[in-house]
């Protein structure tokens, strides 16, 4: 009972805070929340494609406001399964790598907690493109390696849905794919040749999955990380250099052409809460919506306990949801400063507050989150393992972060 009382008190505090924010959202505040909040003075957040930088200075969080109306109590915890707890709101998944298969305890934990998976690296262009075959056949040749089909077979066997990650990206896509003759030192190909290669790649990848694993891959990250953090300018990738700004539209047109009608097509990026980048993403997403080419936006969500504030992050979820499309949290992790109890407690409180607000926004209809993916199961397998960002520790035991996501107190 004591545990329940604490939880209710904490929930009221959070609801008060949220109610204050909802006041502003429903016009009770002079602050116009329709525009991305400026990031004056906020240091640049870690960029996932490079080693995370030191945690930036935390922003001030708004003072708690008195609750103005009853906010529905969060559902009682349905069970210890993350995906069960959020059943009816959004799927809960994790990324896995082929090296994790065969680890019985890890497999059991994934099957117990999650209902979707993402291949961490096995379905990226550098895993699927075969240079020798491309050169010898003088055309794009896609080959799914065993490390990819092992995961797809496992997911199919255990009735897990798969997030297709990723079709068009500047990273983990071999340079030779953009070169004459697929040669390492060739000149960049023409726009016409690159469009043909982009279409062939997307066609082969999607059709391989739909033919061999019908219905398994329910969403594709069609384009990943097209914009620079600070400026919101287009990243100067080979895709951009050869095809210009339209490479995003071309990618979605080809994905829409070859994907089954029920497959969802997403744009995916990180640090979406940074003003200029958010504006750039919103602009291209609105164009894709007008063309009927996009179903949702993926917010990767590589966060830190000190940045961004939960309020800034959740306001971004709201803004994307207001576009009338799906939002998915596609690569969630929250770095912390150490692997001591105090650090893990602070991390747990960040996850708890985040999911308190997400739960209430979902109940209020302020957000349209359809999927949540943690970017890994255990800290030791994380791409940011030295900062302990996930819900389970090296022994696959739940951390305070796990209870934070479930919004329940860890039994002492
Ligand atoms: O497979 C090779 C192996 O043969 C080699 O011995 C080893 C040492 O060099 O490298 C292995 O490849 C590594 C690969 O992960 C598979 O483990 C790459 O070096 C390493 O860079 C790669 O890191 C991945 C990173 O994307 C690359 O950008 C991370 O695992 C993966 O978690 C991370 O995920 C990305 C998302 O796809 C997109 N959003 C950002 C996120 C974090 O960067």
Coordinates of C-alpha atoms and ligand atoms in Angstrom, one line a residue, residues 47-50 95 97 119-122 124 126 147 165-166 169 171-172 224-225 268 270 300 302 331 333 375 381-384, ligand 1:
X47 CA 24.9 12.6 -32.6
X48 CA 24.2 8.9 -32.9
X49 CA 26.3 8.6 -36.0
X50 CA 29.4 9.6 -34.0
X95 CA 16.7 -3.9 -31.6
X97 CA 21.7 -8.4 -33.5
X119 CA 17.7 -5.7 -36.9
X120 CA 20.4 -3.5 -35.3
X121 CA 22.6 -3.8 -38.4
X122 CA 21.6 -6.8 -40.4
X124 CA 21.2 -2.1 -43.6
X126 CA 26.2 -2.5 -46.2
X147 CA 22.7 -13.1 -40.1
X165 CA 15.7 -0.6 -40.8
X166 CA 16.8 1.1 -43.1
X169 CA 20.8 6.3 -45.3
X171 CA 25.8 5.8 -43.2
X172 CA 26.5 2.1 -43.5
X224 CA 17.1 7.9 -42.2
X225 CA 18.9 11.1 -40.9
X268 CA 13.4 8.4 -39.2
X270 CA 17.5 11.7 -34.1
X300 CA 15.1 7.8 -32.7
X302 CA 18.9 8.8 -28.2
X331 CA 15.7 3.8 -30.9
X333 CA 18.0 4.9 -24.9
X375 CA 17.7 0.5 -28.9
X381 CA 25.1 -4.8 -25.9
X382 CA 24.3 -1.1 -26.4
X383 CA 26.2 1.0 -29.0
X384 CA 26.5 3.4 -26.0
Ligands
LIG1 O1 30.5 -6.2 -38.5 C1 31.8 -5.6 -38.2 C2 32.8 -6.6 -37.7 O2 33.1 -7.5 -38.8 C3 34.1 -5.9 -37.3 O3 35.0 -6.8 -36.8 C4 33.7 -4.8 -36.2 C5 34.9 -4.1 -35.8 O4 35.3 -3.1 -36.7 O5 32.8 -3.9 -36.8 C6 31.6 -4.5 -37.1 O6 30.6 -3.6 -37.6 C7 30.1 -2.7 -36.6 C8 28.6 -2.8 -36.7 O7 28.0 -1.9 -35.7 C9 28.1 -4.2 -36.3 O8 28.5 -4.5 -35.0 C10 30.5 -1.3 -37.0 O9 31.9 -1.2 -36.8 C11 29.8 -0.3 -36.1 O10 30.0 1.0 -36.5 C12 28.3 -0.5 -36.1 O11 27.7 0.4 -35.2 C13 26.3 0.5 -35.4 C14 26.0 1.9 -35.8 O12 24.6 2.1 -35.9 C15 26.7 2.3 -37.1 O13 26.3 3.6 -37.4 C16 25.6 0.2 -34.1 O14 25.7 -1.2 -33.8 C17 24.1 0.5 -34.2 O15 23.4 0.4 -32.9 C18 23.9 1.9 -34.7 O16 22.5 2.1 -34.9 C19 22.2 3.4 -35.4 C20 20.9 3.3 -36.2 O17 21.1 2.3 -37.2 C21 20.5 4.6 -36.8 N1 20.3 5.6 -35.7 C22 21.6 5.8 -35.0 C23 22.0 4.5 -34.3 C24 23.2 4.7 -33.5 O18 24.3 5.1 -34.3

